[in-house]
Coordinates of C-alpha atoms and ligand atoms in Angstrom, one line a residue:
M30 CA -2.1 45.6 22.2
K31 CA 0.1 48.6 21.9
I32 CA 3.5 49.0 23.6
L33 CA 5.4 52.2 23.5
H34 CA 9.2 51.8 23.4
T35 CA 11.4 54.8 24.3
A36 CA 14.9 55.4 25.6
D37 CA 17.8 57.9 26.1
W38 CA 15.8 60.8 27.3
H39 CA 18.9 62.2 29.1
L40 CA 16.6 64.5 31.1
M41 CA 18.3 67.5 32.7
S42 CA 21.3 67.1 30.4
P43 CA 23.3 70.4 30.1
M44 CA 22.3 71.1 26.4
E45 CA 24.9 73.8 26.5
H46 CA 27.1 72.5 23.6
H47 CA 25.9 75.2 21.2
L48 CA 23.3 77.1 23.1
T49 CA 23.3 80.0 25.4
A50 CA 22.6 79.2 29.1
E51 CA 19.1 80.6 28.7
K52 CA 18.3 78.6 25.6
A53 CA 19.8 75.5 27.1
A54 CA 17.6 75.9 30.1
Q55 CA 14.6 76.2 27.7
R56 CA 15.6 73.0 25.9
R57 CA 15.8 71.2 29.3
R58 CA 12.3 72.3 30.1
E59 CA 11.1 71.3 26.6
L60 CA 12.6 67.9 27.0
L61 CA 10.8 67.3 30.3
S62 CA 7.6 68.7 28.8
R63 CA 8.0 66.3 25.8
F64 CA 8.1 63.4 28.2
A65 CA 4.8 64.5 29.7
D66 CA 3.4 64.8 26.1
M67 CA 4.6 61.3 25.4
V68 CA 2.7 60.0 28.5
R69 CA -0.4 61.8 27.3
Y70 CA 0.1 60.3 23.8
A71 CA 0.3 56.9 25.4
R72 CA -2.9 57.5 27.4
E73 CA -4.8 58.9 24.3
H74 CA -3.7 55.9 22.1
Q75 CA -4.7 53.1 24.5
V76 CA -1.1 52.0 25.1
S77 CA -0.8 49.2 27.6
A78 CA 2.9 49.5 28.4
V79 CA 5.7 52.0 28.1
L80 CA 9.2 50.6 28.0
L81 CA 11.8 53.0 29.3
A82 CA 15.0 51.4 28.0
G83 CA 17.6 53.4 30.0
D84 CA 19.4 56.7 30.3
L85 CA 16.3 58.5 31.5
S86 CA 18.7 60.8 33.2
D87 CA 22.0 62.3 31.8
S88 CA 24.1 62.1 34.9
G89 CA 21.9 60.1 37.2
A90 CA 21.1 63.3 39.1
L91 CA 17.5 64.1 38.5
S92 CA 16.3 66.7 40.9
F93 CA 13.7 65.5 43.4
S94 CA 11.1 67.7 41.9
V95 CA 11.7 66.2 38.5
Q96 CA 11.6 62.7 39.9
D97 CA 8.4 63.4 41.8
Y98 CA 6.9 64.9 38.6
L99 CA 7.8 61.8 36.5
L100 CA 6.5 59.4 39.1
S101 CA 3.3 61.4 39.3
L102 CA 2.8 61.2 35.5
I103 CA 3.4 57.5 35.7
F104 CA 1.1 57.1 38.7
D105 CA -1.7 59.0 36.9
A106 CA -1.4 56.9 33.8
A107 CA -2.5 53.9 35.9
E108 CA -6.0 55.3 35.5
D109 CA -5.7 54.3 31.8
G110 CA -4.2 50.9 32.7
I111 CA -0.7 51.8 31.5
S112 CA 2.3 50.0 33.1
F113 CA 5.9 51.3 32.8
Y114 CA 9.0 49.1 32.7
L115 CA 12.3 50.7 33.4
V116 CA 15.8 49.5 32.9
A117 CA 18.8 51.7 34.0
G118 CA 21.3 52.8 31.4
N119 CA 25.0 53.7 31.8
H120 CA 24.1 57.4 32.5
D121 CA 21.8 56.6 35.3
R122 CA 23.4 56.6 38.7
D123 CA 23.2 53.7 41.1
R124 CA 23.0 51.3 38.2
T125 CA 25.2 48.8 40.0
E126 CA 22.6 48.8 42.8
A127 CA 20.3 49.4 39.9
V128 CA 17.1 49.7 41.8
G129 CA 15.2 52.8 40.6
G130 CA 17.3 53.6 37.6
A131 CA 17.2 57.3 37.6
F132 CA 15.0 57.4 40.6
T133 CA 16.8 57.7 43.9
R134 CA 15.7 55.2 46.5
G135 CA 13.6 56.3 49.4
R136 CA 12.8 59.9 48.5
C137 CA 9.8 59.3 46.4
E138 CA 7.1 56.7 46.5
M139 CA 7.3 54.3 43.6
P140 CA 4.0 54.0 41.7
P141 CA 2.5 50.5 41.7
N142 CA 2.4 50.5 37.8
L143 CA 6.2 51.1 37.6
F144 CA 8.3 48.0 37.3
V145 CA 12.1 48.5 37.6
F146 CA 14.6 45.9 36.5
D147 CA 17.6 45.5 38.8
T148 CA 20.8 43.5 38.2
Q149 CA 19.0 40.2 38.6
W150 CA 17.2 38.9 35.5
K151 CA 13.5 39.2 35.9
T152 CA 10.3 38.5 34.0
Y153 CA 7.0 40.2 34.3
T154 CA 3.8 39.0 32.6
L155 CA 2.0 41.9 30.9
A156 CA -0.9 39.9 29.7
E157 CA -1.8 36.4 28.8
G158 CA 1.2 35.1 26.9
I159 CA 3.0 38.5 26.7
T160 CA 6.1 38.8 28.9
I161 CA 8.7 41.5 29.5
S162 CA 12.1 40.5 30.9
G163 CA 15.3 42.3 31.4
K164 CA 18.1 43.4 33.7
A165 CA 20.3 46.4 34.4
L166 CA 23.8 45.9 33.2
C167 CA 26.5 46.9 35.6
G168 CA 29.5 47.1 33.2
T169 CA 31.3 44.4 35.2
E170 CA 29.6 41.2 34.2
E171 CA 31.2 39.1 31.6
S172 CA 28.6 36.6 30.8
I173 CA 24.9 36.6 31.4
E174 CA 22.8 33.5 31.3
I175 CA 19.7 34.5 29.3
P176 CA 17.0 32.0 29.9
C177 CA 15.1 30.6 27.0
M178 CA 11.5 31.9 26.7
D179 CA 8.5 29.7 26.1
E180 CA 7.9 28.9 22.5
D181 CA 4.4 30.1 22.7
G182 CA 3.5 33.7 23.4
Y183 CA 5.2 37.0 22.7
H184 CA 8.4 37.8 24.6
I185 CA 10.1 41.2 25.0
V186 CA 13.5 41.6 26.5
M187 CA 14.8 45.0 27.7
L188 CA 18.5 45.9 27.9
H189 CA 20.6 49.0 27.6
G190 CA 23.9 48.8 25.7
I191 CA 25.5 48.4 22.4
L192 CA 24.5 45.2 20.5
Q193 CA 27.5 43.4 19.1
E194 CA 27.0 41.2 16.0
Y195 CA 30.0 39.1 16.8
D196 CA 30.5 36.9 19.8
G197 CA 32.1 38.5 22.8
A198 CA 31.7 39.4 26.4
F199 CA 29.0 41.4 28.0
G200 CA 29.6 44.7 29.7
G201 CA 32.7 46.9 29.7
A202 CA 32.7 50.7 29.6
D203 CA 30.6 50.6 26.4
D204 CA 28.0 48.2 27.7
R205 CA 28.4 45.5 25.1
I206 CA 25.6 43.0 24.5
P207 CA 26.7 40.1 22.4
M208 CA 23.9 39.2 20.0
T209 CA 24.7 35.5 20.1
A210 CA 23.8 35.4 23.8
L211 CA 20.2 36.4 22.9
Q212 CA 19.7 34.4 19.7
N213 CA 17.5 31.3 19.7
K214 CA 15.9 32.1 23.0
N215 CA 12.4 32.7 21.6
I216 CA 12.8 36.5 22.1
D217 CA 10.3 38.3 19.8
Y218 CA 11.4 41.9 20.4
L219 CA 14.6 43.1 22.0
A220 CA 13.9 46.6 23.3
L221 CA 17.2 48.3 23.5
G222 CA 18.5 51.7 24.5
H223 CA 21.9 53.5 24.1
L224 CA 22.1 54.3 20.4
H225 CA 20.6 57.7 19.7
T226 CA 19.4 56.8 16.2
F227 CA 16.4 54.6 15.4
R228 CA 17.5 51.2 14.3
H229 CA 15.4 48.1 13.8
G230 CA 16.9 44.8 12.6
K231 CA 16.7 41.1 12.7
L232 CA 17.8 39.3 15.9
D233 CA 17.4 35.7 14.7
K234 CA 14.9 33.7 12.8
R235 CA 12.1 34.6 15.2
G236 CA 12.8 38.1 16.7
T237 CA 13.9 41.6 16.0
Y238 CA 16.0 44.1 18.0
C239 CA 15.2 47.8 18.1
Y240 CA 16.7 51.0 19.3
P241 CA 14.1 53.8 19.3
G242 CA 16.8 56.5 19.4
C243 CA 16.7 59.6 21.6
P244 CA 13.5 61.6 21.6
E245 CA 15.1 65.0 20.8
G246 CA 18.4 65.7 19.0
R247 CA 20.9 67.5 21.3
G248 CA 23.8 68.2 19.0
F249 CA 24.4 68.4 15.2
D250 CA 25.5 64.7 15.4
E251 CA 21.9 63.9 16.1
C252 CA 20.1 65.2 13.0
S253 CA 17.9 62.4 11.9
D254 CA 14.2 62.1 12.8
K255 CA 13.7 61.6 16.6
G256 CA 10.8 60.0 18.4
F257 CA 9.8 56.7 19.9
V258 CA 8.6 53.3 18.6
M259 CA 5.1 51.9 18.8
L260 CA 4.9 48.2 18.9
H261 CA 1.6 46.6 17.9
V262 CA 1.3 43.1 19.2
D263 CA -1.5 41.0 17.9
G264 CA -1.4 37.4 19.0
G265 CA 2.0 36.1 18.1
S266 CA 2.7 38.7 15.4
A267 CA 3.8 42.2 15.8
N268 CA 5.0 45.2 14.0
A269 CA 7.2 48.1 15.2
E270 CA 6.5 51.6 13.8
F271 CA 8.7 54.6 14.4
V272 CA 6.7 57.7 15.5
P273 CA 8.5 61.1 15.0
F274 CA 7.8 63.1 18.1
A275 CA 10.6 65.6 18.5
K276 CA 9.7 69.2 19.2
R277 CA 12.7 70.6 17.3
R278 CA 15.0 69.1 14.7
L279 CA 18.6 69.8 13.9
H280 CA 19.7 70.3 10.3
R281 CA 23.2 70.3 8.8
I282 CA 23.3 72.3 5.6
S283 CA 26.2 72.5 3.2
L284 CA 26.6 75.5 1.0
D285 CA 29.2 75.4 -1.8
I286 CA 30.4 78.9 -2.3
T287 CA 32.6 78.3 -5.4
E288 CA 30.1 79.7 -8.0
I289 CA 28.4 82.3 -5.7
P290 CA 29.2 85.9 -6.5
C291 CA 30.8 87.8 -3.8
T292 CA 27.8 89.9 -2.6
I293 CA 25.7 89.7 0.5
H294 CA 22.6 89.5 -1.7
A295 CA 23.9 86.5 -3.7
L296 CA 24.9 84.7 -0.5
E297 CA 21.4 85.3 1.0
Q298 CA 19.7 84.1 -2.2
A299 CA 21.8 80.9 -2.3
L300 CA 21.0 80.2 1.4
T301 CA 17.3 80.9 1.0
G302 CA 16.9 78.0 -1.4
K303 CA 18.3 75.7 1.2
I304 CA 16.4 76.8 4.3
E305 CA 13.0 78.1 3.2
A306 CA 11.3 74.8 3.8
L307 CA 12.7 74.4 7.4
P308 CA 10.5 75.1 10.4
Q309 CA 11.4 78.2 12.4
E310 CA 11.6 76.2 15.7
D311 CA 14.5 74.2 14.4
L312 CA 18.2 74.4 14.8
I313 CA 20.5 74.8 11.8
R314 CA 24.2 74.7 11.0
V315 CA 25.3 75.9 7.6
T316 CA 28.8 74.8 6.6
V317 CA 30.2 76.9 3.8
C318 CA 32.6 74.9 1.6
G319 CA 34.1 75.2 -1.8
E320 CA 36.9 77.4 -3.2
D321 CA 36.8 81.1 -2.9
E322 CA 38.9 83.9 -4.4
P323 CA 41.8 84.8 -2.0
D324 CA 40.5 88.3 -1.4
A325 CA 36.7 87.4 -1.3
V326 CA 34.9 89.3 1.3
R327 CA 31.9 87.4 2.7
D328 CA 29.9 88.8 5.5
F329 CA 29.0 85.5 7.3
A330 CA 28.5 87.4 10.6
Y331 CA 25.6 89.3 9.0
M332 CA 24.2 86.2 7.4
Q333 CA 24.3 84.4 10.7
K334 CA 22.5 87.2 12.3
R335 CA 19.8 86.9 9.7
L336 CA 19.4 83.2 10.3
E337 CA 19.4 83.7 14.1
E338 CA 16.4 85.9 13.7
R339 CA 14.6 83.2 11.9
F340 CA 15.5 80.0 13.7
F341 CA 15.7 78.9 17.3
F342 CA 19.4 78.5 16.7
A343 CA 21.7 79.1 13.7
E344 CA 25.4 79.1 13.1
I345 CA 27.6 79.4 10.0
R346 CA 30.8 77.4 9.8
D347 CA 33.4 78.7 7.4
E348 CA 35.2 75.8 5.8
R349 CA 36.1 77.4 2.5
T350 CA 39.5 77.0 0.9
V351 CA 41.3 79.8 -0.7
K352 CA 41.9 79.5 -4.5
I353 CA 45.5 80.6 -4.6
D354 CA 48.0 80.1 -7.4
I355 CA 51.4 80.3 -5.7
E356 CA 53.1 81.0 -9.0
T357 CA 51.2 84.2 -9.5
F358 CA 52.6 85.5 -6.2
R359 CA 56.1 84.1 -6.5
H360 CA 57.5 87.1 -8.4
D361 CA 54.8 89.6 -7.5
V362 CA 56.7 92.6 -6.4
S363 CA 54.0 94.1 -4.2
L364 CA 52.9 94.2 -0.6
R365 CA 50.3 91.5 -1.6
G366 CA 53.0 89.2 -3.0
E367 CA 55.3 89.7 -0.1
F368 CA 52.4 89.0 2.3
V369 CA 51.4 85.8 0.6
R370 CA 55.0 84.5 0.4
R371 CA 55.5 85.2 4.1
V372 CA 52.3 83.4 5.1
L373 CA 53.0 80.4 2.9
S374 CA 56.5 80.0 4.4
A375 CA 55.4 80.7 8.0
G376 CA 54.8 77.0 8.9
L377 CA 51.2 77.5 9.8
S378 CA 48.6 74.7 9.6
D379 CA 46.5 74.6 6.4
K380 CA 43.5 76.0 8.3
E381 CA 45.5 78.8 9.8
T382 CA 47.1 79.6 6.4
Q383 CA 43.6 79.9 4.8
Q384 CA 42.4 82.2 7.6
V385 CA 45.4 84.4 7.6
L386 CA 45.5 84.7 3.8
R387 CA 41.8 85.5 3.6
C388 CA 41.8 88.2 6.3
G389 CA 45.1 89.7 5.2
L390 CA 44.2 89.9 1.5
A391 CA 40.8 91.4 2.3
A392 CA 42.5 94.0 4.5
L393 CA 45.0 94.9 1.8
K394 CA 42.1 95.3 -0.6
G395 CA 40.6 97.8 1.9
E396 CA 37.9 95.6 3.2
L397 CA 38.0 94.8 6.9
Q398 CA 36.2 91.6 7.9
D399 CA 34.4 91.3 11.2
V400 CA 35.7 87.9 12.3
Ligands
MN513 MN1 23.5 54.8 27.2

């Protein structure tokens, strides 16, 4: 039996952190479209159950048309015998009432193959000997009595929060889940949501826990492979496999400028080696580091333009430091020397000092930088 485990879709999230309003809107549409693709994947791969482990929405506010669309996709998948299990996450509204997770009660008809966990612990039987249990955390509970499962069979538990390896209380603003409360309860697979990076580890002697991660990276802190987890259950044994499924990936690239000659061509060549294998639909951030000559003129604006023409999104971050020998300038009777001495004694932050020195020295050299 195949069970698809996914979480943290954050549908309708603003996505405007780096992107223009237009591209952010495109990303929101792509995310929704990817959800539909995932349901199609589940139907084509004879999946029996889809576990939606929280934060389906970003703010709890899914538009009614989106809710209606998601519920229709779920409803239609009943044709292929797929059931959906949903537990609300901290981003989903109404989680204290919990019913519906991201779905607002009353406005849309709930499909019969959608099972939603509320704040009361509940167990569903998926097939002979295979159970799915869970509950929506409200952030206020301190202890939860997790019942012990039967020794026989295969038992899945769904929760949304951050698993703590040490003993402690449930809940709080960060939705803590103490691991000890779940150990030795005959749980085979703890299907979690909340962390945006795939993580699969040991729960106790019998079971494992798993975070599938978010399905698409949203910012440059979410660069690893994104997708969902496919759990293959065969009798009492199972294995969980990560399936990369993201439409676009984000890449952080570091470029050390120290040895790169100060020409546009040399910069372009150095960058080409780092980006040529990356797909055009991806998002990249190049961080330029290393030491540069104080009067080096680097046309990053031009280079960013070149990258923007190639990728869905590109940005260059200038984090160079200026190679400056203060002794050289201490007795330098020139406009340059006077400028450097004044900047160094102006009480600016390191970053400001670097920027002012770079622009000023380039200007004194007769090169104006477009910054
Ligand atoms: Mn969360």
